[in-house]
PDB file of C-alpha atoms and ligand atoms in Angstrom:
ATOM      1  CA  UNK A   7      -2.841  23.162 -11.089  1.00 82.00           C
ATOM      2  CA  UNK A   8      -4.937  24.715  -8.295  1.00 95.00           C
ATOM      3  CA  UNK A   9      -3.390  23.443  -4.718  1.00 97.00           C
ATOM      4  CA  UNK A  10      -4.112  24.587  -1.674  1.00 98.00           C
ATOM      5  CA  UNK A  11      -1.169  27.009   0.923  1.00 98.00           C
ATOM      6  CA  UNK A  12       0.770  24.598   2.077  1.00 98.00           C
ATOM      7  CA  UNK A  13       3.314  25.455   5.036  1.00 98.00           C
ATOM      8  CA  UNK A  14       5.770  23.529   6.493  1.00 98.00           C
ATOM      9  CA  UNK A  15       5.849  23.616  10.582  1.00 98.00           C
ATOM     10  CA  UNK A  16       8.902  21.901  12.074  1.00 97.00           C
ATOM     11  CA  UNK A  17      11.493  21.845  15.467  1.00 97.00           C
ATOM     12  CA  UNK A  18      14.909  20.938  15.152  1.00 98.00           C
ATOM     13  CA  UNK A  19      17.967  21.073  17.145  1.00 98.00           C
ATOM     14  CA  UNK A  20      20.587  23.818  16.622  1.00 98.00           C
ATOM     15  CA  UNK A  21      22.927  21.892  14.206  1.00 98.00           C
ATOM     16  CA  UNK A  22      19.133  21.250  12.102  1.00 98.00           C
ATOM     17  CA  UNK A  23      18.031  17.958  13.310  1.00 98.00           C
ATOM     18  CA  UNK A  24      14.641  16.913  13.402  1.00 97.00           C
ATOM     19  CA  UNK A  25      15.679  13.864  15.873  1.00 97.00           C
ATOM     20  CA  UNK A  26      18.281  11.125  16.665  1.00 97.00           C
ATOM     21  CA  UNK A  27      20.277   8.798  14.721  1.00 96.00           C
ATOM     22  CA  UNK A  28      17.547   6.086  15.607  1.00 94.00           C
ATOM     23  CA  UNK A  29      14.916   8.297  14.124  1.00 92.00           C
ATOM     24  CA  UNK A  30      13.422   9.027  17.892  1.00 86.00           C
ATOM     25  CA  UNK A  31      11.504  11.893  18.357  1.00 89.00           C
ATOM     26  CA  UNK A  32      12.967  13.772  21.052  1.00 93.00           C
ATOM     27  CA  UNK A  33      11.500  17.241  22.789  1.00 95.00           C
ATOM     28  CA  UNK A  34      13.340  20.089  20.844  1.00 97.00           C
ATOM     29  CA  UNK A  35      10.831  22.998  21.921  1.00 95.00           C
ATOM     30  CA  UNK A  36       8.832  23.762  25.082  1.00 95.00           C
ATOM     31  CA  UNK A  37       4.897  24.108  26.011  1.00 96.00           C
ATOM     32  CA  UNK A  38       5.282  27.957  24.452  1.00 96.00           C
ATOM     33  CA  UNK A  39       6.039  26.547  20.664  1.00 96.00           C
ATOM     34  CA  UNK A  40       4.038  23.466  21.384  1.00 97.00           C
ATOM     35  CA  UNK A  41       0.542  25.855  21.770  1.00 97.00           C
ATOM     36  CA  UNK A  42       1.403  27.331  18.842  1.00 98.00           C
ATOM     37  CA  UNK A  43       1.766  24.201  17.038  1.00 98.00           C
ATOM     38  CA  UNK A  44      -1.707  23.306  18.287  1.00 98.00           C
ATOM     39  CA  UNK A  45      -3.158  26.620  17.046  1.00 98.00           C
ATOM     40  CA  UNK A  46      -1.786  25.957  14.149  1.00 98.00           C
ATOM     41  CA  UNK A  47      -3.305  22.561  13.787  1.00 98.00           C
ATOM     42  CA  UNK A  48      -6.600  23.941  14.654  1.00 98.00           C
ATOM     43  CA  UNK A  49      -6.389  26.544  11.944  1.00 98.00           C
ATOM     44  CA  UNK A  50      -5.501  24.125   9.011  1.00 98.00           C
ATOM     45  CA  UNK A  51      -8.220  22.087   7.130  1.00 98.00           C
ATOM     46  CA  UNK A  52      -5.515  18.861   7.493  1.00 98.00           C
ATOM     47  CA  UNK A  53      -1.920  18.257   8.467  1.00 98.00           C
ATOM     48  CA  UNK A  54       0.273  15.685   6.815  1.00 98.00           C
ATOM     49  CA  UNK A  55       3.059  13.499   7.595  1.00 98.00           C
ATOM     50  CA  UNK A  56       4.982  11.242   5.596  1.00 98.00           C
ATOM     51  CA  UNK A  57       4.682   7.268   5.963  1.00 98.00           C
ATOM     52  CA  UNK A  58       8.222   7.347   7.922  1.00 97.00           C
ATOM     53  CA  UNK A  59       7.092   9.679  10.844  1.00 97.00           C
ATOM     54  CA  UNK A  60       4.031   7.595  11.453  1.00 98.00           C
ATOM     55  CA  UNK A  61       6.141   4.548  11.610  1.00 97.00           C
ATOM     56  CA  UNK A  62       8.825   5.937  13.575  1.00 95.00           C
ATOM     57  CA  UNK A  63       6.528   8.173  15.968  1.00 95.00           C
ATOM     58  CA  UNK A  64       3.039   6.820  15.744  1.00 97.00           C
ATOM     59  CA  UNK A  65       1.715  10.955  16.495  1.00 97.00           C
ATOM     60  CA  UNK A  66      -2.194  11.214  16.527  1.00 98.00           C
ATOM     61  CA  UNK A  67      -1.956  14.632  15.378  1.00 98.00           C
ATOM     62  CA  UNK A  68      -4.982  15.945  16.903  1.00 98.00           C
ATOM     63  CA  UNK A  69      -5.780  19.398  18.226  1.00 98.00           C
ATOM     64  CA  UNK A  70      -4.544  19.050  22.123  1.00 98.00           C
ATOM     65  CA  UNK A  71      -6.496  22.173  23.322  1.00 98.00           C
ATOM     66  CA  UNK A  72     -10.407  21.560  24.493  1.00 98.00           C
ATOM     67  CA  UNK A  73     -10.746  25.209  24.207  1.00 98.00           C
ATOM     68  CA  UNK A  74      -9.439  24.815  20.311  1.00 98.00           C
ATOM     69  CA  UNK A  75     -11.372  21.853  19.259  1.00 98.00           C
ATOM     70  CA  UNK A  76     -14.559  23.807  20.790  1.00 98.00           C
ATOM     71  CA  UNK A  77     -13.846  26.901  18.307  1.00 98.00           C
ATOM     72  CA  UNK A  78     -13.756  24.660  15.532  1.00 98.00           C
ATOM     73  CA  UNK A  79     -16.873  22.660  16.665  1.00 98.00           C
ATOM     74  CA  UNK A  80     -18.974  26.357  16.725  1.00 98.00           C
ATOM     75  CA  UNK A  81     -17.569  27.038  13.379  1.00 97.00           C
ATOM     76  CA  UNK A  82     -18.777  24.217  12.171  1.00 97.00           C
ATOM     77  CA  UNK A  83     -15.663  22.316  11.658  1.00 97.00           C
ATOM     78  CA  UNK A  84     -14.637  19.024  13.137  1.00 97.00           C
ATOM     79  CA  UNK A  85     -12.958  18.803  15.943  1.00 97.00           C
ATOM     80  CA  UNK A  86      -9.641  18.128  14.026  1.00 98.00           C
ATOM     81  CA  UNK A  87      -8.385  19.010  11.099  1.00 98.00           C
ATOM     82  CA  UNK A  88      -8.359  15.892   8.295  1.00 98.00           C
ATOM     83  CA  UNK A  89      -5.256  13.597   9.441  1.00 98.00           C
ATOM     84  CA  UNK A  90      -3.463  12.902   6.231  1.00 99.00           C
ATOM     85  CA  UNK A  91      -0.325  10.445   5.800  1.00 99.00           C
ATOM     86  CA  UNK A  92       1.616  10.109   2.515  1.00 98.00           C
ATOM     87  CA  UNK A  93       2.120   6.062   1.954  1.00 98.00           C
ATOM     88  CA  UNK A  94       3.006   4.634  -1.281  1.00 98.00           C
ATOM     89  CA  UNK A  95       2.451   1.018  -0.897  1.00 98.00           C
ATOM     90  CA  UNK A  96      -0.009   1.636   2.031  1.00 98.00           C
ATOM     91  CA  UNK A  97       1.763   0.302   5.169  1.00 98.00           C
ATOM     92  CA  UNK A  98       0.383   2.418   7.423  1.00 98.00           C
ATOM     93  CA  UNK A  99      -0.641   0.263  10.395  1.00 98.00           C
ATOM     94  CA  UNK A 100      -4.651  -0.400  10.852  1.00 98.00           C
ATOM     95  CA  UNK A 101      -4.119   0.541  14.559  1.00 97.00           C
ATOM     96  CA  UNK A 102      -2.382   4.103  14.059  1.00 98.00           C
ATOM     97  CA  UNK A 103      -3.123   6.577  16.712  1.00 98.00           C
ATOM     98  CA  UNK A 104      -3.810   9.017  14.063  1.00 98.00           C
ATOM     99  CA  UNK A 105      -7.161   6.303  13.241  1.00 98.00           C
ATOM    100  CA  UNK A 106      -7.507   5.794  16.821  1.00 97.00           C
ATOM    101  CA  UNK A 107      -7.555   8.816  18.502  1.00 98.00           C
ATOM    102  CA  UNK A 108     -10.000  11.812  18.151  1.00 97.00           C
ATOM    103  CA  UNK A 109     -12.942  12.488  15.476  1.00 96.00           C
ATOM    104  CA  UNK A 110     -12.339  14.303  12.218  1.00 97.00           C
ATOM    105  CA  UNK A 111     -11.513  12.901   8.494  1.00 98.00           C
ATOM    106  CA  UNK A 112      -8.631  10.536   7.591  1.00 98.00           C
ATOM    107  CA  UNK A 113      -6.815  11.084   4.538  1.00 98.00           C
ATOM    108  CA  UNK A 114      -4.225   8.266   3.205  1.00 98.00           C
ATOM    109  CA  UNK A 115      -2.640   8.978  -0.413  1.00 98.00           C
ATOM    110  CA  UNK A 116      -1.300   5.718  -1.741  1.00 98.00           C
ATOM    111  CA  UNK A 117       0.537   5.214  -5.187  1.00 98.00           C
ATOM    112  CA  UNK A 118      -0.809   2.346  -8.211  1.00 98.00           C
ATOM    113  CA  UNK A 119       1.923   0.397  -6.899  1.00 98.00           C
ATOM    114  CA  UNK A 120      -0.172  -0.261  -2.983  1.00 98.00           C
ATOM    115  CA  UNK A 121      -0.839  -3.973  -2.735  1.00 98.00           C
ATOM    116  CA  UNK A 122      -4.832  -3.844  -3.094  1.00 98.00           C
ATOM    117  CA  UNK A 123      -5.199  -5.934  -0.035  1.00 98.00           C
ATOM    118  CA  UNK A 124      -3.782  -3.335   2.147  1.00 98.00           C
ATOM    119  CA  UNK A 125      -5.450  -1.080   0.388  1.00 98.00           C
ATOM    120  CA  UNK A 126      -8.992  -2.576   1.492  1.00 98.00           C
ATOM    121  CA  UNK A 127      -7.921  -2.790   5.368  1.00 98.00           C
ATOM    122  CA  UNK A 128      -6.604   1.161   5.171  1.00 98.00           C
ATOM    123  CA  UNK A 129     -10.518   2.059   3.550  1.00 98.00           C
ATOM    124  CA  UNK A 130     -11.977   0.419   6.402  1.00 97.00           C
ATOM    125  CA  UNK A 131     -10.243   3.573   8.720  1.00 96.00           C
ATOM    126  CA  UNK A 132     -10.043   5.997   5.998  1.00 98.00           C
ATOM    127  CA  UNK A 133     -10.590   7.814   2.725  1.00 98.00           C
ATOM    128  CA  UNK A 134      -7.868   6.834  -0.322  1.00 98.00           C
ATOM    129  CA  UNK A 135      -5.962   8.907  -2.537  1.00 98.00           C
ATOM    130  CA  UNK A 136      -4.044   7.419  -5.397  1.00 98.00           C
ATOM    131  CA  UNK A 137      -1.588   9.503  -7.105  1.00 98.00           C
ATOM    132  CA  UNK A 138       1.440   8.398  -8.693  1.00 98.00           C
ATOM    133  CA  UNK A 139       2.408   5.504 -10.323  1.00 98.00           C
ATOM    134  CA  UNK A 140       5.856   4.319  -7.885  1.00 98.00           C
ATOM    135  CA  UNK A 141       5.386   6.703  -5.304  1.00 97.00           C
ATOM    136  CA  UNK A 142       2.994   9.100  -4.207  1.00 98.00           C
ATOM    137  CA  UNK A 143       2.854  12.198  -7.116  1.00 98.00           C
ATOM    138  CA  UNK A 144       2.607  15.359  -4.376  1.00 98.00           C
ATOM    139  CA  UNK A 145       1.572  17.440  -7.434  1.00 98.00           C
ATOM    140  CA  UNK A 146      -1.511  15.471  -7.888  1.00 98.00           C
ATOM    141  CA  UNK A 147      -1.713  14.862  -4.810  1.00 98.00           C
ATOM    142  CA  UNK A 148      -2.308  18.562  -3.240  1.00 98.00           C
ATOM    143  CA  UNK A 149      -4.446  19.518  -6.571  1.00 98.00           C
ATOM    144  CA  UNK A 150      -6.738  16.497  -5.230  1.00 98.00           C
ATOM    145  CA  UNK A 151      -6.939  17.690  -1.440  1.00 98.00           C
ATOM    146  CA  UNK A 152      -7.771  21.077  -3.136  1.00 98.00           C
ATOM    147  CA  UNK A 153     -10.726  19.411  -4.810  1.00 97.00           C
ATOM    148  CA  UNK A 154     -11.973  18.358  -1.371  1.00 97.00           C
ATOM    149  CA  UNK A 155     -11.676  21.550  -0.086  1.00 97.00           C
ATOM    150  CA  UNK A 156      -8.640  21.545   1.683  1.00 98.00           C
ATOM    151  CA  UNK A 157      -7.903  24.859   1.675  1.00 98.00           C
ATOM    152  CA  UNK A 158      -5.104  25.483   4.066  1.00 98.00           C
ATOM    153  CA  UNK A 159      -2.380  22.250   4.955  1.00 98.00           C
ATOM    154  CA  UNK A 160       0.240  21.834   7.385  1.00 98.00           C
ATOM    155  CA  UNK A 161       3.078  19.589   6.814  1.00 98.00           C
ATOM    156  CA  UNK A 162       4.494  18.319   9.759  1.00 98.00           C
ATOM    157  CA  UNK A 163       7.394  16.592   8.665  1.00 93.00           C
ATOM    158  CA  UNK A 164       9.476  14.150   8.505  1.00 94.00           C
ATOM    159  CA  UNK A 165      12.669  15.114   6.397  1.00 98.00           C
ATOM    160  CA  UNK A 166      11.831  12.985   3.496  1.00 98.00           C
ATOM    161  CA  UNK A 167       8.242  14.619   2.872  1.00 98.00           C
ATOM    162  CA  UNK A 168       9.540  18.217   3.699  1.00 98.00           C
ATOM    163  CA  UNK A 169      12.265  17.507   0.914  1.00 98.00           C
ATOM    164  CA  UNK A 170       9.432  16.048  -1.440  1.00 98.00           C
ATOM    165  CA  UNK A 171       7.344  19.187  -1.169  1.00 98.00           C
ATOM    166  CA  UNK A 172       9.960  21.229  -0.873  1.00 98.00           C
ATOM    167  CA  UNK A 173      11.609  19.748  -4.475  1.00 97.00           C
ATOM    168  CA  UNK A 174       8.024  19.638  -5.908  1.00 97.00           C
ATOM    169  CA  UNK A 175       7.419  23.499  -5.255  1.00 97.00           C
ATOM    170  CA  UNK A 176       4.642  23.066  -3.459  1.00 98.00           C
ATOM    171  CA  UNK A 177       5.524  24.990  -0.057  1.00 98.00           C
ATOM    172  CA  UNK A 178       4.487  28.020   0.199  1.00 98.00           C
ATOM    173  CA  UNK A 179       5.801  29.032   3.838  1.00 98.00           C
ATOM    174  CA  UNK A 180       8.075  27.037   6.530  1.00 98.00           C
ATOM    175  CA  UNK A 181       7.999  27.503  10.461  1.00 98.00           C
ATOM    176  CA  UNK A 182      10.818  26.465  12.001  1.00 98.00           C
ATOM    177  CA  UNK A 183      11.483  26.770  15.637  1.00 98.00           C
ATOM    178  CA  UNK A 184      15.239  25.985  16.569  1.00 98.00           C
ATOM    179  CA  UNK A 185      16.779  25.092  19.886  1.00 98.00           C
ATOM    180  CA  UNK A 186      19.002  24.617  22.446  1.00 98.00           C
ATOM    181  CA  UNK A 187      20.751  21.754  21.472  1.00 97.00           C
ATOM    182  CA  UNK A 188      22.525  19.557  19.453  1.00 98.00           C
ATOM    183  CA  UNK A 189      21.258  16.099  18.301  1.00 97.00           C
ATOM    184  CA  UNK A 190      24.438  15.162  15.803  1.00 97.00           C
ATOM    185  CA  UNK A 191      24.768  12.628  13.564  1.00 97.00           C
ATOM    186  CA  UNK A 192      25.248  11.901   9.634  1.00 96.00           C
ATOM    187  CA  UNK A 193      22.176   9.948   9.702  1.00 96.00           C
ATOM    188  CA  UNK A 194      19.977  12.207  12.169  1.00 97.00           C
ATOM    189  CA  UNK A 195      17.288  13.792   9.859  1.00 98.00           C
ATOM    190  CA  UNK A 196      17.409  16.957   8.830  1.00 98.00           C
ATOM    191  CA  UNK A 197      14.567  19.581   8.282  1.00 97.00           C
ATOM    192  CA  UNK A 198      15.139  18.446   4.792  1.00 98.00           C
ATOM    193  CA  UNK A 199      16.475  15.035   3.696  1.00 97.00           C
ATOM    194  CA  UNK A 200      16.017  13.558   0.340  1.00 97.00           C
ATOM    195  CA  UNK A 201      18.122  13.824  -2.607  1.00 97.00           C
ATOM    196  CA  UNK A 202      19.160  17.521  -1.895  1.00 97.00           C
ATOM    197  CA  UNK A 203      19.582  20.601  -4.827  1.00 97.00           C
ATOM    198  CA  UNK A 204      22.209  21.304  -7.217  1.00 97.00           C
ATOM    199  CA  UNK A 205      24.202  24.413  -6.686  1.00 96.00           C
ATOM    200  CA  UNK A 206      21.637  26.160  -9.492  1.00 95.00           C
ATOM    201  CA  UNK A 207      18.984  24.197  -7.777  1.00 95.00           C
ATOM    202  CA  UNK A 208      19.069  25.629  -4.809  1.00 96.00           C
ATOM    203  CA  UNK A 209      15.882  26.259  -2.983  1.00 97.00           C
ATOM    204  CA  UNK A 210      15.420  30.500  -2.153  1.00 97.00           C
ATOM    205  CA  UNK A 211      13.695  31.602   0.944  1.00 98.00           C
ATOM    206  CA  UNK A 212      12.521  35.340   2.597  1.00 98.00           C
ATOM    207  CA  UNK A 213      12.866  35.984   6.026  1.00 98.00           C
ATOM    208  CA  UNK A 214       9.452  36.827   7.293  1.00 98.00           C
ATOM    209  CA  UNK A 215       9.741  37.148  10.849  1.00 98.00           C
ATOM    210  CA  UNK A 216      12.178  35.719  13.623  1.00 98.00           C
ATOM    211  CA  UNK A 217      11.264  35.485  17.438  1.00 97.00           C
ATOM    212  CA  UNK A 218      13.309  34.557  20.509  1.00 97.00           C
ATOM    213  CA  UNK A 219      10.854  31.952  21.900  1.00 96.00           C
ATOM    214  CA  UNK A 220      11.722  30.291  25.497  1.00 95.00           C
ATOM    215  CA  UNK A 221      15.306  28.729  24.908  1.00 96.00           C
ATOM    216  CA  UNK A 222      15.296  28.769  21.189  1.00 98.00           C
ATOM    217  CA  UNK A 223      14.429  30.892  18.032  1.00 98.00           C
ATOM    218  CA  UNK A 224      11.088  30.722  15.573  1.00 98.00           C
ATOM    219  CA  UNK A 225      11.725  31.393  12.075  1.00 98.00           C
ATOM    220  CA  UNK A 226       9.424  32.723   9.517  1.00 98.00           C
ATOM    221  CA  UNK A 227      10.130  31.528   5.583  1.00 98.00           C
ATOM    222  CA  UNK A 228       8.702  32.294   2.656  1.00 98.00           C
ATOM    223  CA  UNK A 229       9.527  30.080  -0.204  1.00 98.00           C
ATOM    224  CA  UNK A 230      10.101  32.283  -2.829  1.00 97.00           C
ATOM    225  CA  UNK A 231       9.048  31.253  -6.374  1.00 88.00           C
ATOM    226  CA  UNK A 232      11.779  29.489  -8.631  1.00 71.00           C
ATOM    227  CA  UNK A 233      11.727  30.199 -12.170  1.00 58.00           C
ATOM    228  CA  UNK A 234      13.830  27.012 -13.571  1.00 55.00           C
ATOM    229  CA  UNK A 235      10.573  25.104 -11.442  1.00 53.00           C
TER     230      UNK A 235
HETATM  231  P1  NAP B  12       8.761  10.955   6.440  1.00 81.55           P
HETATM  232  O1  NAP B  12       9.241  12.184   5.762  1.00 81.55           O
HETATM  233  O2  NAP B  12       7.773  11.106   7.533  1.00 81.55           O
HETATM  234  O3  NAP B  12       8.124   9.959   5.376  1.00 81.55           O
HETATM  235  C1  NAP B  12       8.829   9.730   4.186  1.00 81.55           C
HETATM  236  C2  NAP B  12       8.174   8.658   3.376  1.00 81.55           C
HETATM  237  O4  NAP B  12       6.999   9.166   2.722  1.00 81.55           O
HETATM  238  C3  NAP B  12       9.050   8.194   2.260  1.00 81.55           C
HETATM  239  O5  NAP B  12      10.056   7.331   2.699  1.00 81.55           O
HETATM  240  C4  NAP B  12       8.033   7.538   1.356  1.00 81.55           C
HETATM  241  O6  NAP B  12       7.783   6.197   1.830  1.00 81.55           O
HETATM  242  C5  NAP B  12       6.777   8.388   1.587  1.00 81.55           C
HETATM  243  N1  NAP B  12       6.570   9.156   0.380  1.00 81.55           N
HETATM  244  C6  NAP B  12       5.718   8.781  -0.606  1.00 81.55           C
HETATM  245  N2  NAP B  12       5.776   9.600  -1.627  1.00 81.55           N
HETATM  246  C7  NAP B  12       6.690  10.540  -1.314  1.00 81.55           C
HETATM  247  C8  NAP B  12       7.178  11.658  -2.032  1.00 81.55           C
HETATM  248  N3  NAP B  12       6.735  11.969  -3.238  1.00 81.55           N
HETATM  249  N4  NAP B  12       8.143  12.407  -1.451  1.00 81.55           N
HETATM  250  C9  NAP B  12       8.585  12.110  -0.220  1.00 81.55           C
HETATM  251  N5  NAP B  12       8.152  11.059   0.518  1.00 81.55           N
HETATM  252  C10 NAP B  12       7.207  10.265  -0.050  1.00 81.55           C
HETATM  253  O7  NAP B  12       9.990  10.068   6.988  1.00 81.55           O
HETATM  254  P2  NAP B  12      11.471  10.411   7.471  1.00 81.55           P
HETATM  255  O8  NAP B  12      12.189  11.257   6.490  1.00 81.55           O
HETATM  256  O9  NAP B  12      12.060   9.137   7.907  1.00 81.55           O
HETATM  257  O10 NAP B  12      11.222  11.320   8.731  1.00 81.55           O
HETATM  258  C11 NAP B  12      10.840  10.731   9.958  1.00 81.55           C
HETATM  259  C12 NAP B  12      11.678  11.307  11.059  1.00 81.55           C
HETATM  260  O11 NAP B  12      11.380  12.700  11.198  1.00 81.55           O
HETATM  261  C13 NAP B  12      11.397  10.661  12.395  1.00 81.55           C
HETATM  262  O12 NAP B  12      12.631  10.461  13.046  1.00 81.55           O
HETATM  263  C14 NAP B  12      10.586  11.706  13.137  1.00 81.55           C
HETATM  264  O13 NAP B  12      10.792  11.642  14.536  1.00 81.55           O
HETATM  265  C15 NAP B  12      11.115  12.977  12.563  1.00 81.55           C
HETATM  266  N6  NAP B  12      10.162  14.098  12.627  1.00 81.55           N
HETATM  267  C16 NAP B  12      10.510  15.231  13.285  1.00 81.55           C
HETATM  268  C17 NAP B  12       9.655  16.330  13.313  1.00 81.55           C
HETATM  269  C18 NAP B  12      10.048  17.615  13.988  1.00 81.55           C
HETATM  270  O14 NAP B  12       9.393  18.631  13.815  1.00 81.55           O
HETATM  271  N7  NAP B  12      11.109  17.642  14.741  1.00 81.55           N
HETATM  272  C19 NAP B  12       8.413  16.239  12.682  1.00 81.55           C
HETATM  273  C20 NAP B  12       8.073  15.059  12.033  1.00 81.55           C
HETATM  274  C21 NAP B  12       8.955  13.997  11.998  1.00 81.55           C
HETATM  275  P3  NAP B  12       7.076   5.171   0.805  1.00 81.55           P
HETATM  276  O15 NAP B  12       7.991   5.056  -0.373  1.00 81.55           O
HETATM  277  O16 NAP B  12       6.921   3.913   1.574  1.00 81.55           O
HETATM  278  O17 NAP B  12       5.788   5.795   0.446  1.00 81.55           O
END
């Protein structure tokens, strides 16, 4: 099925934690890594998060740079890239930053199992995907963006959605910038939560490029292809 690239862009702490053990986003990299977050927004046709980082976070996920929005306004883009959140019974809140703040396309993909009355109030603030029957199919899912011609999509987290993609094959790069210090914690997410691999599972990658950035370390992947998948 056609999909679109799909990268992963993520911080986490040095033992690999995305935040606490109350699932608090906390301030892993500086302003250096956070510009090139935001040109990396700006570049993608949409960024996605899962249902559990817009609960626990409530991000906006729009393009922080005037200069950046600008570019994509001459290029005759909107000023942010479609806002996309992964929700399979649809309990994404009506008054979500990502609905309040800035212009540009929503995006929610529910599953068949979404109560059809939150369904309704979520159409009123944005454009609905279904895909899946229990939870939200990724496969279908990403084919479908690709249809709308979403050609480029950032996934910016949480653990549950990286590990979703991740399991589904559908990554085809992940940015990771690592730093100086240590979050702990059995239940802390990871940069990838979920069920987790087999030994013969186990996920491959190729070191693209590393950089010392600021106090911390930017990692290049490439997910290389898996031929049990
Ligand atoms: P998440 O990954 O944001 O969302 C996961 C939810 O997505 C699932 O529980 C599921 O909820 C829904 N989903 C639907 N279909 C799915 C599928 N096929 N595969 C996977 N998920 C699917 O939530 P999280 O794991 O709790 O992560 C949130 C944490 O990550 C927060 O603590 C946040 O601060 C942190 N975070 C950190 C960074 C960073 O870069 N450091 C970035 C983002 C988030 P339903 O069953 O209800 O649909």
């Amino acid at each position: 099925m056609e999909r679109p690239f799909v990268f992963i862009n993520s911080a986490m702490s040095a033992d690999g934690k995305m935040s606490t053990k109350e699932r608090k986003q906390v301030r892993i990299s500086g302003q250096v890594d956070f510009e090139r977050m935001d040109e990396l927004r700006a570049g993608s046709d949409a960024v996605m998060v899962g249902i559990g980082t817009v609960l626990a976070d409530d991000p906006s996920l729009t393009v922080k740079s005037s200069e950046l929005r600008e570019e994509r306004t001459k290029a005759g883009k909107d000023e942010n890239p479609a806002r996309i959140i992964v929700d399979s019974k649809a309990r994404t809140p009506v008054d979500a930053d990502i609905f309040q703040k800035g212009k540009g396309e929503r995006i929610v993909i529910v599953s068949e199992s979404a109560p059809t009355d939150k369904v309704d109030l979520l159409k009123e603030q944005a454009t609905i995907i279904v895909a899946g029957k229990e939870e939200v199919n990724l496969i279908k899912a990403t084919s479908e963006l690709k249809s709308l011609g979403i050609d480029r999509l950032m996934i910016e987290g949480g653990a549950t959605l990286n590990w979703g993609m991740i399991s589904s094959g559908l990554v085809d790069e992940i940015y990771t910038f690592v730093g100086n210090l240590i979050i702990g914690g059995m239940t802390a997410p990871t940069l990838t939560d979920g069920e987790g691999f087999t030994e013969e599972e186990i996920q491959k990658l190729k070191l693209i490029d590393s950089e010392r950035m600021e106090e911390g370390v930017l990692l290049k992947w490439k997910v290389l292809a898996n031929p049990d998948k």
